[in-house]
Coordinates of C-alpha atoms and ligand atoms in Angstrom, one line a residue:
M1315 CA 1.4 11.6 -17.9
T1316 CA -0.7 11.5 -14.7
Q1317 CA -4.1 10.0 -14.4
T1318 CA -5.8 13.3 -14.1
E1319 CA -4.0 14.8 -17.1
N1320 CA -5.2 11.9 -19.2
R1321 CA -8.9 12.5 -18.3
P1322 CA -11.3 14.4 -20.5
T1323 CA -12.6 17.5 -18.8
T1324 CA -16.3 17.8 -18.0
E1325 CA -16.8 20.1 -21.0
T1326 CA -15.5 17.5 -23.3
T1327 CA -17.6 15.6 -25.9
A1328 CA -15.7 12.4 -25.2
T1329 CA -18.0 9.4 -24.6
T1330 CA -15.4 7.2 -22.9
F1331 CA -12.6 7.6 -20.4
E1332 CA -9.7 5.4 -19.4
S1333 CA -8.9 3.8 -16.1
L1334 CA -5.2 3.7 -15.5
S1335 CA -2.9 1.8 -13.2
P1336 CA -1.5 4.3 -10.6
A1337 CA 1.6 2.1 -10.3
T1338 CA 2.6 2.2 -14.0
G1339 CA 0.3 4.6 -15.8
D1340 CA -0.8 1.7 -18.1
V1341 CA -4.4 1.8 -19.4
V1342 CA -6.3 -1.0 -17.6
G1343 CA -9.8 -0.3 -19.0
T1344 CA -12.0 2.0 -21.1
H1345 CA -15.4 3.0 -19.7
P1346 CA -18.4 5.0 -20.9
I1347 CA -19.0 8.6 -19.6
H1348 CA -22.7 8.3 -18.9
T1349 CA -24.6 11.5 -19.7
A1350 CA -27.4 13.0 -17.6
E1351 CA -30.0 11.4 -19.9
E1352 CA -28.4 8.0 -19.5
V1353 CA -28.2 8.4 -15.8
E1354 CA -31.9 9.3 -15.7
A1355 CA -32.7 6.2 -17.8
A1356 CA -30.7 4.0 -15.4
V1357 CA -32.7 5.4 -12.5
A1358 CA -36.0 4.8 -14.4
R1359 CA -34.9 1.2 -15.1
A1360 CA -33.9 0.8 -11.4
R1361 CA -37.4 2.0 -10.4
E1362 CA -39.0 -0.9 -12.3
E1363 CA -36.6 -3.3 -10.6
A1364 CA -37.4 -1.7 -7.2
A1365 CA -41.0 -2.6 -7.7
W1366 CA -40.1 -6.3 -8.2
W1367 CA -37.4 -6.4 -5.6
S1368 CA -39.4 -4.7 -2.8
A1369 CA -42.3 -7.1 -3.3
L1370 CA -40.1 -10.1 -2.5
S1371 CA -39.9 -11.5 1.0
Y1372 CA -36.9 -10.8 3.2
D1373 CA -36.1 -14.5 2.8
E1374 CA -36.1 -14.3 -1.0
R1375 CA -33.9 -11.2 -1.0
D1376 CA -31.6 -12.9 1.4
Q1377 CA -31.3 -15.9 -1.0
H1378 CA -30.5 -13.6 -4.0
L1379 CA -27.9 -11.6 -2.0
S1380 CA -26.4 -14.8 -0.7
A1381 CA -26.0 -16.1 -4.3
W1382 CA -24.2 -12.8 -5.2
K1383 CA -22.0 -13.1 -2.1
G1384 CA -21.1 -16.7 -3.1
V1385 CA -20.1 -15.6 -6.6
I1386 CA -17.9 -12.7 -5.2
T1387 CA -16.4 -15.1 -2.7
R1388 CA -15.5 -17.7 -5.3
R1389 CA -14.0 -15.1 -7.5
L1390 CA -12.2 -13.2 -4.8
A1391 CA -8.8 -13.4 -6.5
Q1392 CA -10.3 -12.0 -9.7
L1393 CA -11.9 -9.1 -7.9
A1394 CA -8.7 -8.4 -6.0
E1395 CA -6.8 -8.2 -9.2
V1396 CA -9.2 -5.5 -10.6
M1397 CA -8.8 -3.6 -7.4
H1398 CA -5.1 -4.0 -7.5
Q1399 CA -4.9 -2.8 -11.1
E1400 CA -7.0 0.3 -10.5
T1401 CA -5.8 1.4 -7.1
G1402 CA -2.4 -0.1 -7.0
K1403 CA -3.0 -1.5 -3.5
P1404 CA -1.2 -4.8 -2.7
H1405 CA -3.2 -8.0 -3.5
G1406 CA -3.4 -9.0 0.2
D1407 CA -4.9 -5.7 1.1
A1408 CA -7.4 -6.0 -1.7
M1409 CA -8.4 -9.5 -0.6
L1410 CA -8.9 -8.3 3.0
E1411 CA -11.0 -5.4 1.9
A1412 CA -13.3 -7.6 -0.3
A1413 CA -13.5 -10.2 2.5
L1414 CA -14.8 -7.6 4.9
A1415 CA -17.3 -6.4 2.3
I1416 CA -18.6 -10.0 1.8
D1417 CA -19.2 -10.2 5.6
H1418 CA -21.3 -7.1 5.4
I1419 CA -23.4 -8.5 2.6
A1420 CA -24.1 -11.6 4.7
W1421 CA -24.9 -9.5 7.8
A1422 CA -27.2 -7.0 6.0
A1423 CA -29.1 -9.8 4.2
G1424 CA -29.4 -12.0 7.2
H1425 CA -30.6 -9.3 9.6
A1426 CA -32.8 -7.1 7.5
E1427 CA -36.0 -8.9 8.5
K1428 CA -35.3 -8.8 12.2
V1429 CA -34.4 -5.1 12.1
L1430 CA -37.0 -3.8 9.7
K1431 CA -40.1 -6.0 9.9
R1432 CA -43.3 -4.8 11.4
R1433 CA -43.3 -4.8 15.2
K1434 CA -45.8 -3.8 17.9
V1435 CA -45.0 -0.8 20.1
P1436 CA -46.7 0.3 23.3
S1437 CA -49.7 2.6 22.5
G1438 CA -49.7 4.4 25.9
L1439 CA -52.5 5.0 28.4
L1440 CA -54.2 7.8 26.5
M1441 CA -54.4 5.6 23.4
A1442 CA -54.9 2.3 25.1
N1443 CA -57.6 1.4 22.6
Q1444 CA -55.1 1.5 19.8
S1445 CA -52.8 -1.2 18.5
A1446 CA -49.5 0.5 17.4
T1447 CA -47.0 -0.9 15.0
V1448 CA -44.0 0.3 13.2
E1449 CA -42.1 -1.1 10.2
Y1450 CA -39.3 0.2 8.0
R1451 CA -40.2 0.4 4.3
P1452 CA -37.7 0.7 1.4
L1453 CA -37.3 4.2 -0.1
G1454 CA -37.3 3.0 -3.8
V1455 CA -34.1 3.8 -5.7
V1456 CA -30.9 4.7 -3.8
G1457 CA -28.0 6.4 -5.6
V1458 CA -24.6 5.4 -4.3
I1459 CA -21.6 7.6 -5.0
G1460 CA -18.3 6.0 -4.0
P1461 CA -14.6 6.9 -3.6
W1462 CA -11.6 5.1 -5.0
N1463 CA -9.6 4.3 -1.8
Y1464 CA -11.7 1.3 -0.7
P1465 CA -13.7 0.8 -3.9
V1466 CA -15.4 -2.4 -2.7
F1467 CA -15.7 -2.1 1.1
T1468 CA -16.8 1.5 1.2
P1469 CA -19.7 1.6 -1.3
M1470 CA -20.8 -1.9 -0.2
G1471 CA -21.7 -0.3 3.2
S1472 CA -24.4 1.5 1.3
I1473 CA -25.1 -1.0 -1.5
A1474 CA -25.6 -4.1 0.5
Y1475 CA -27.7 -2.4 3.2
A1476 CA -29.9 -0.5 0.8
L1477 CA -30.5 -3.7 -1.2
A1478 CA -31.2 -5.8 1.9
A1479 CA -33.7 -3.2 2.9
G1480 CA -35.6 -3.7 -0.4
N1481 CA -34.3 -0.8 -2.5
A1482 CA -32.8 -0.9 -6.0
V1483 CA -29.4 0.8 -6.3
V1484 CA -27.6 2.8 -9.0
F1485 CA -23.9 3.1 -8.2
K1486 CA -21.5 5.7 -9.6
P1487 CA -18.0 4.5 -8.7
S1488 CA -15.1 6.9 -8.6
E1489 CA -13.5 7.7 -12.0
F1490 CA -10.4 6.0 -10.7
T1491 CA -12.1 2.7 -10.0
P1492 CA -14.9 2.2 -12.6
G1493 CA -13.8 -1.3 -13.4
V1494 CA -14.4 -2.4 -9.8
G1495 CA -17.9 -0.9 -10.0
E1496 CA -18.7 -2.7 -13.3
W1497 CA -17.3 -6.0 -11.9
L1498 CA -19.7 -5.8 -8.9
A1499 CA -22.7 -5.0 -11.1
R1500 CA -21.8 -7.7 -13.6
T1501 CA -21.6 -10.4 -10.9
F1502 CA -24.8 -9.2 -9.3
L1503 CA -26.7 -9.5 -12.7
E1504 CA -25.2 -12.9 -13.2
S1505 CA -26.3 -14.1 -9.7
V1506 CA -29.7 -12.5 -9.4
G1507 CA -30.7 -12.3 -13.1
R1508 CA -32.1 -8.8 -12.9
P1509 CA -30.3 -5.4 -12.7
V1510 CA -31.6 -4.4 -9.3
F1511 CA -28.1 -3.1 -8.7
S1512 CA -26.6 -1.3 -11.7
V1513 CA -23.7 1.0 -12.4
V1514 CA -23.2 4.3 -14.2
T1515 CA -19.6 5.4 -14.9
G1516 CA -18.0 8.7 -15.7
L1517 CA -16.5 11.7 -14.1
G1518 CA -17.8 14.0 -11.3
E1519 CA -20.5 15.3 -13.7
T1520 CA -22.0 11.8 -13.9
G1521 CA -22.2 11.7 -10.1
A1522 CA -23.8 15.2 -10.1
A1523 CA -26.3 13.9 -12.7
L1524 CA -27.2 11.0 -10.3
T1525 CA -28.0 13.5 -7.5
R1526 CA -30.6 15.2 -9.9
A1527 CA -32.0 12.0 -11.5
G1528 CA -34.9 11.5 -9.1
V1529 CA -33.4 8.9 -6.8
D1530 CA -35.0 8.6 -3.3
K1531 CA -31.8 8.9 -1.4
I1532 CA -28.1 9.6 -2.1
A1533 CA -25.5 7.7 -0.2
F1534 CA -22.3 9.7 -0.7
T1535 CA -18.8 8.7 0.4
G1536 CA -16.0 11.0 -0.5
S1537 CA -14.4 14.3 0.5
T1538 CA -16.2 16.8 2.7
E1539 CA -16.0 19.4 -0.1
T1540 CA -17.7 17.2 -2.7
G1541 CA -20.2 16.1 0.1
K1542 CA -21.3 19.8 0.5
R1543 CA -21.9 20.0 -3.3
V1544 CA -23.9 16.8 -3.3
M1545 CA -26.0 18.0 -0.4
A1546 CA -26.6 21.3 -2.1
A1547 CA -27.8 19.5 -5.3
C1548 CA -30.0 17.2 -3.2
A1549 CA -31.5 20.1 -1.4
E1550 CA -33.2 21.3 -4.7
T1551 CA -35.4 18.2 -4.7
L1552 CA -35.4 17.5 -1.0
T1553 CA -33.6 14.2 -1.7
P1554 CA -32.2 12.9 1.6
V1555 CA -28.5 12.2 1.9
V1556 CA -26.0 10.2 3.9
I1557 CA -22.6 11.8 3.9
E1558 CA -19.6 9.7 4.7
A1559 CA -16.8 12.1 4.4
G1560 CA -13.2 12.6 5.5
G1561 CA -11.4 12.3 8.8
K1562 CA -8.4 13.4 10.9
D1563 CA -8.5 10.5 13.3
A1564 CA -6.3 10.4 16.4
L1565 CA -4.8 7.6 18.4
I1566 CA -4.1 8.2 22.0
V1567 CA -1.7 6.3 24.2
D1568 CA -2.1 6.2 28.0
L1569 CA 0.8 5.4 30.3
D1570 CA -0.4 1.9 31.1
A1571 CA -0.8 1.0 27.4
D1572 CA 0.9 -2.0 25.7
L1573 CA 3.4 0.3 23.8
D1574 CA 4.4 -2.3 21.3
A1575 CA 0.8 -3.0 20.3
A1576 CA 0.1 0.7 20.2
A1577 CA 3.0 1.5 17.9
D1578 CA 2.0 -1.4 15.7
A1579 CA -1.5 -0.1 15.5
A1580 CA -0.4 3.5 14.9
L1581 CA 1.8 2.4 12.0
W1582 CA -0.7 0.2 10.4
G1583 CA -3.5 2.8 10.9
A1584 CA -1.3 5.5 9.4
C1585 CA 0.3 3.6 6.5
A1586 CA -2.0 0.8 5.4
N1587 CA -3.4 1.5 1.9
A1588 CA -0.6 4.0 1.7
G1589 CA -2.4 6.2 4.2
Q1590 CA -5.5 6.6 2.0
T1591 CA -8.0 5.5 4.6
C1592 CA -10.9 7.7 5.7
A1593 CA -10.6 6.3 9.3
G1594 CA -6.8 6.0 9.1
V1595 CA -4.6 7.3 12.0
E1596 CA -3.2 10.8 11.1
R1597 CA -2.4 12.0 14.6
V1598 CA -1.0 10.3 17.8
Y1599 CA -1.0 11.8 21.3
V1600 CA 1.2 10.0 23.8
H1601 CA 1.4 10.4 27.6
E1602 CA 4.7 12.1 28.3
R1603 CA 5.9 9.3 30.6
V1604 CA 5.8 6.8 27.8
Y1605 CA 6.4 9.1 24.8
D1606 CA 10.1 8.3 24.2
D1607 CA 9.6 4.5 24.4
F1608 CA 6.5 4.7 22.1
L1609 CA 8.3 6.8 19.6
A1610 CA 11.4 4.6 19.5
S1611 CA 9.1 1.6 18.9
L1612 CA 7.2 3.4 16.2
I1613 CA 10.3 4.5 14.4
G1614 CA 11.8 1.0 14.6
K1615 CA 8.7 -0.5 13.0
A1616 CA 8.4 2.2 10.3
R1617 CA 11.9 1.5 9.1
G1618 CA 10.8 -1.9 8.0
L1619 CA 8.1 -0.6 5.8
R1620 CA 8.3 0.5 2.2
A1621 CA 6.1 1.6 -0.7
D1622 CA 7.1 0.5 -4.2
G1623 CA 6.0 -1.7 -7.0
T1624 CA 7.9 -4.8 -6.0
S1625 CA 6.1 -7.9 -4.7
G1626 CA 7.3 -7.7 -1.1
A1627 CA 6.2 -4.1 -0.6
Q1628 CA 3.6 -3.5 2.1
M1629 CA 2.4 -0.3 0.5
G1630 CA 1.2 0.6 -3.0
P1631 CA 1.2 3.9 -4.8
I1632 CA -0.9 7.0 -4.2
T1633 CA -3.9 6.3 -6.3
M1634 CA -5.0 9.9 -7.1
P1635 CA -2.0 11.9 -8.5
K1636 CA -3.1 15.3 -7.2
Q1637 CA -3.0 13.9 -3.7
L1638 CA 0.8 13.8 -3.9
E1639 CA 0.9 17.6 -3.8
I1640 CA -1.4 17.8 -0.8
I1641 CA 0.8 15.3 1.1
R1642 CA 4.0 17.2 0.1
S1643 CA 2.4 20.5 1.2
H1644 CA 1.4 19.2 4.7
I1645 CA 4.9 17.8 5.3
A1646 CA 6.5 21.1 4.1
D1647 CA 4.2 23.2 6.3
A1648 CA 5.0 21.0 9.3
L1649 CA 8.8 21.3 8.8
E1650 CA 8.7 25.1 8.1
R1651 CA 6.9 25.6 11.3
G1652 CA 9.4 23.8 13.5
G1653 CA 8.3 20.2 13.1
R1654 CA 10.9 17.4 12.5
A1655 CA 10.6 14.3 10.4
V1656 CA 12.0 11.4 12.4
V1657 CA 11.2 9.0 9.6
G1658 CA 10.7 10.1 5.9
G1659 CA 10.1 13.8 5.2
L1660 CA 9.9 15.8 2.0
D1661 CA 12.1 13.3 0.2
A1662 CA 9.6 10.6 1.0
V1663 CA 7.2 12.0 -1.6
G1664 CA 8.0 10.6 -5.0
D1665 CA 6.2 10.7 -8.4
R1666 CA 3.9 7.8 -7.6
Y1667 CA 4.9 6.4 -4.2
V1668 CA 5.2 8.0 -0.7
Q1669 CA 7.4 6.4 1.9
P1670 CA 6.3 6.4 5.6
T1671 CA 6.8 9.7 7.3
I1672 CA 6.6 10.4 11.1
L1673 CA 6.5 14.0 12.2
V1674 CA 7.1 15.3 15.7
D1675 CA 7.0 18.7 17.4
V1676 CA 4.4 19.9 14.8
P1677 CA 2.3 22.9 15.9
E1678 CA -1.3 21.9 16.5
D1679 CA -2.7 24.5 14.1
S1680 CA -0.6 23.3 11.2
L1681 CA -2.0 21.6 8.1
A1682 CA -0.6 18.2 9.1
V1683 CA -2.6 18.2 12.3
Q1684 CA -5.8 20.0 11.1
E1685 CA -6.4 18.9 7.5
E1686 CA -6.9 15.4 6.1
T1687 CA -3.5 14.4 4.6
F1688 CA -4.6 11.1 3.1
G1689 CA -1.0 9.8 2.8
P1690 CA 1.3 7.5 4.9
T1691 CA 2.2 10.3 7.3
V1692 CA 1.5 10.7 11.0
T1693 CA 2.2 13.4 13.6
V1694 CA 3.2 12.3 17.1
A1695 CA 2.8 14.7 20.0
K1696 CA 3.6 14.4 23.7
V1697 CA 0.8 15.2 26.2
R1698 CA 0.7 15.9 29.9
D1699 CA -2.1 13.5 30.6
M1700 CA -5.1 12.0 28.9
D1701 CA -7.2 15.1 29.6
E1702 CA -4.9 17.0 27.2
A1703 CA -5.0 14.1 24.8
I1704 CA -8.8 14.2 24.6
E1705 CA -8.8 17.9 24.3
L1706 CA -6.4 17.9 21.3
T1707 CA -8.2 14.8 19.8
N1708 CA -11.5 16.7 19.8
A1709 CA -10.0 20.0 18.5
T1710 CA -10.7 19.4 14.8
R1711 CA -13.7 19.9 12.7
Y1712 CA -13.7 16.2 11.8
G1713 CA -15.1 13.4 13.9
L1714 CA -15.0 10.1 12.1
G1715 CA -13.0 7.4 14.0
S1716 CA -10.5 7.3 16.9
T1717 CA -8.3 4.9 18.8
V1718 CA -7.4 4.5 22.5
F1719 CA -4.6 2.4 23.9
S1720 CA -5.1 2.0 27.6
K1721 CA -5.4 -1.0 29.9
A1722 CA -7.4 0.6 32.7
R1723 CA -9.3 3.6 31.1
G1724 CA -10.2 2.5 27.6
M1725 CA -14.0 2.8 27.9
E1726 CA -13.9 6.0 29.9
L1727 CA -11.5 7.7 27.4
A1728 CA -13.4 6.4 24.3
G1729 CA -16.6 7.9 25.7
R1730 CA -15.1 11.3 25.9
I1731 CA -13.9 11.5 22.3
R1732 CA -16.2 13.3 19.8
S1733 CA -16.2 10.8 17.0
G1734 CA -18.6 8.4 15.4
M1735 CA -16.5 5.3 16.2
T1736 CA -13.6 4.4 18.6
A1737 CA -11.4 1.3 18.7
I1738 CA -9.9 0.4 22.1
N1739 CA -6.5 -1.5 22.0
G1740 CA -7.0 -2.2 18.3
V1741 CA -7.2 -0.1 15.2
I1742 CA -10.2 0.5 12.9
T1743 CA -11.7 -2.7 14.3
F1744 CA -15.2 -1.1 14.4
A1745 CA -15.3 -1.2 10.6
G1746 CA -15.1 -5.0 10.6
V1747 CA -17.9 -5.5 13.1
P1748 CA -21.0 -5.6 10.9
S1749 CA -23.4 -4.9 13.7
L1750 CA -21.7 -1.6 14.6
P1751 CA -22.9 1.6 12.8
F1752 CA -20.2 3.4 10.7
G1753 CA -20.1 7.1 10.2
G1754 CA -19.0 10.4 11.7
V1755 CA -19.9 13.8 13.1
G1756 CA -19.0 17.3 12.1
D1757 CA -17.1 17.6 8.8
S1758 CA -16.9 13.8 8.7
G1759 CA -20.6 13.8 7.7
F1760 CA -23.8 12.2 9.1
G1761 CA -26.0 9.2 8.7
R1762 CA -24.8 5.7 9.2
I1763 CA -24.0 2.6 7.1
H1764 CA -23.5 -0.9 8.7
G1765 CA -25.5 -2.5 11.4
P1766 CA -29.2 -1.9 12.2
D1767 CA -28.8 1.9 11.8
G1768 CA -27.3 1.2 8.4
L1769 CA -30.3 -0.8 7.3
R1770 CA -32.8 1.8 8.7
E1771 CA -30.8 4.5 6.9
F1772 CA -32.3 3.3 3.6
T1773 CA -35.9 3.1 4.7
Y1774 CA -38.7 5.2 6.0
P1775 CA -40.5 4.3 9.2
K1776 CA -44.1 3.5 8.6
A1777 CA -46.2 4.0 11.7
I1778 CA -49.7 2.5 12.0
A1779 CA -52.3 3.0 14.8
R1780 CA -55.2 0.6 14.5
Q1781 CA -58.3 1.1 16.7
R1782 CA -59.1 -2.1 18.7
F1783 CA -62.2 -0.8 20.5
K1784 CA -64.0 2.5 20.8
P1785 CA -62.2 5.1 23.1
L1786 CA -63.6 5.9 26.5
M1787 CA -63.3 9.6 25.8
P1788 CA -63.8 10.9 22.2
L1789 CA -60.7 13.0 22.2
T1790 CA -60.3 13.2 18.4
S1791 CA -63.9 14.0 17.6
F1792 CA -66.2 17.1 17.7
R1793 CA -68.3 15.0 20.1
R1794 CA -65.7 15.9 22.8
T1795 CA -67.4 17.9 25.6
E1796 CA -66.1 20.1 28.5
K1797 CA -66.6 17.1 30.8
H1798 CA -64.3 15.0 28.7
E1799 CA -61.7 17.8 28.8
Q1800 CA -62.0 17.9 32.7
Q1801 CA -61.6 14.1 32.8
L1802 CA -58.5 14.4 30.6
A1803 CA -57.0 17.1 32.8
S1804 CA -57.6 14.9 35.9
M1805 CA -56.1 11.9 34.2
M1806 CA -53.0 14.0 33.1
T1807 CA -52.5 15.2 36.7
M1808 CA -52.7 11.7 37.9
L1809 CA -50.2 10.5 35.3
H1810 CA -47.7 13.4 35.0
G1811 CA -48.5 15.9 37.7
R1812 CA -46.2 14.5 40.4
G1813 CA -42.4 14.4 40.9
T1814 CA -41.6 17.6 39.0
T1815 CA -40.0 19.5 41.8
I1816 CA -36.3 19.3 41.5
P1817 CA -34.8 18.6 44.9
K1818 CA -32.5 21.4 46.2
P1819 CA -28.8 20.4 46.4
Ligands
NDP2315 P1 -14.2 12.9 -4.0 O1 -15.1 13.7 -3.1 O2 -13.3 13.5 -4.9 O3 -15.2 11.9 -4.9 C1 -16.1 11.0 -4.3 C2 -17.1 10.6 -5.4 O4 -17.9 11.8 -5.7 C3 -16.5 10.2 -6.7 O5 -17.2 9.1 -7.2 C4 -16.6 11.4 -7.6 O6 -16.5 11.1 -8.9 C5 -17.9 11.9 -7.2 N1 -18.2 13.3 -7.5 C6 -17.3 14.3 -7.8 N2 -17.9 15.5 -8.0 C7 -19.2 15.3 -7.8 C8 -20.4 16.1 -7.9 N3 -20.3 17.4 -8.1 N4 -21.6 15.5 -7.6 C9 -21.7 14.2 -7.3 N5 -20.6 13.4 -7.2 C10 -19.4 13.9 -7.5 O7 -13.5 11.8 -3.0 P2 -12.4 10.8 -3.4 O8 -12.9 9.8 -4.4 O9 -11.2 11.5 -3.6 O10 -12.3 9.9 -2.0 C11 -11.5 10.3 -1.0 C12 -12.3 11.0 0.1 O11 -13.3 10.1 0.6 C13 -11.4 11.3 1.4 O12 -11.8 12.5 1.9 C14 -11.9 10.2 2.3 O13 -11.7 10.5 3.7 C15 -13.3 10.0 2.0 N6 -13.8 8.7 2.4 C16 -14.7 8.6 3.5 C17 -15.1 7.4 3.9 C18 -16.1 7.3 5.0 O14 -16.7 6.3 5.1 N7 -16.3 8.3 5.8 C19 -14.6 6.2 3.3 C20 -13.7 6.3 2.3 C21 -13.3 7.6 1.8 P3 -15.1 11.2 -9.7 O15 -14.2 10.3 -9.0 O16 -15.5 10.7 -11.0 O17 -14.7 12.6 -9.7

């Protein structure tokens, strides 16, 4: 029986659901299906916690978050085991994911004050009598809805940054990884002593209830389709949202690239986590003069890779069973339309595991090039030059990440790609740099986690103008006269009246 078949439907009266191992189908945990009333109660409790938490100093919050970070770090192997059980990903991958998340907790907690604290800004000549300041205040309670593919790293991009900014958080993990969510909330309570960060579990309906439970912001990570539903629900109450959705990221290879490194990155980007990575590599465009050498290198490396349940396997199972059919349909469509599988192919799609698949000669308007596959497959296409590579890279509705391999033109090419993030001569490296914002454009969503933008995302700017001395002209008073208005006009002419003529070419 597949995981999905074993789940109660949303109409059910069941009060619990089971979390299963995608590798074996074994039950690894039983969790409550929280109802809309229970979700509302969790948000109400979080609001009380938010009052306490937001009143602490940045330093005090840093200390609490550091205590939590310490507990997670000391129990890294235990967390990795829960992640491994629920997603099937190899232990080493789970450790790496959790390690990156820990780094983000440290960065968010350590930089919140610098980024968000009150600071003076210039008040301008017209308002020279004012002292102007801006600070970033917490929103209150943030609802975080997370996916299963990176059940620690991905939601932590919202959880850690929202907490560091002074908010309480209610987290709804994916129904495939509830145990990971509960583990995080349990260790937080143990470290901090108060449930400023809490978890509600259940199916999609529980997530939907969170969007209507009166939170001050929803941070959603998941598919574009669910993102649209979340946004529609939030629109009813004008609740702001961050949407971190899917991608169809490309890697481009210029003729001066280190081909071995590019092939290594393309393979890892496409197949790590069995291809279930939002910013994974799904398409590769290679300069025609190095195409054959690149492809030969990629094929050679891919042959050494396998997905199965044995201890030496570099890839785990496909976590969500219904994804197998999507992967199969993308490969089938590519092959039917003239594409060739130089590694893998339709036979690569098993009952639980998918072996690496490299597709060439695939038409650009096929499913495997346009839609998110979310499996260990990649299309490789030959391009005339980097202009064509950029044009094809930009020809999707997504715009999450991208990769450029070029010695001479990395920065130039990166700047021309329409995506929220680009790695040059490395792959997905931007996700591990805590000071860089993470997020996309187009169907990949909007808003940012990570970095200063990620901290500000969970705040509202508070602007204050304080009068230091009486103004020379009473501009914002009914005492203003015609003479004042003339003085204002002269002043504006002096300040802004020159240099407006655009020189003729
Ligand atoms: P889904 O969109 O299926 O689910 C995401 C979350 O939304 C889950 O917790 C899900 O709960 C919940 N949910 C489902 N229905 C609703 C609803 N009506 N209202 C509110 N919440 C709801 O995505 P997946 O879990 O399958 O994750 C994979 C997707 O996530 C891929 O498209 C991937 O690209 C994207 N992703 C994007 C990232 C980014 O940072 N841009 C990072 C990681 C993944 P339940 O599981 O219980 O149904």
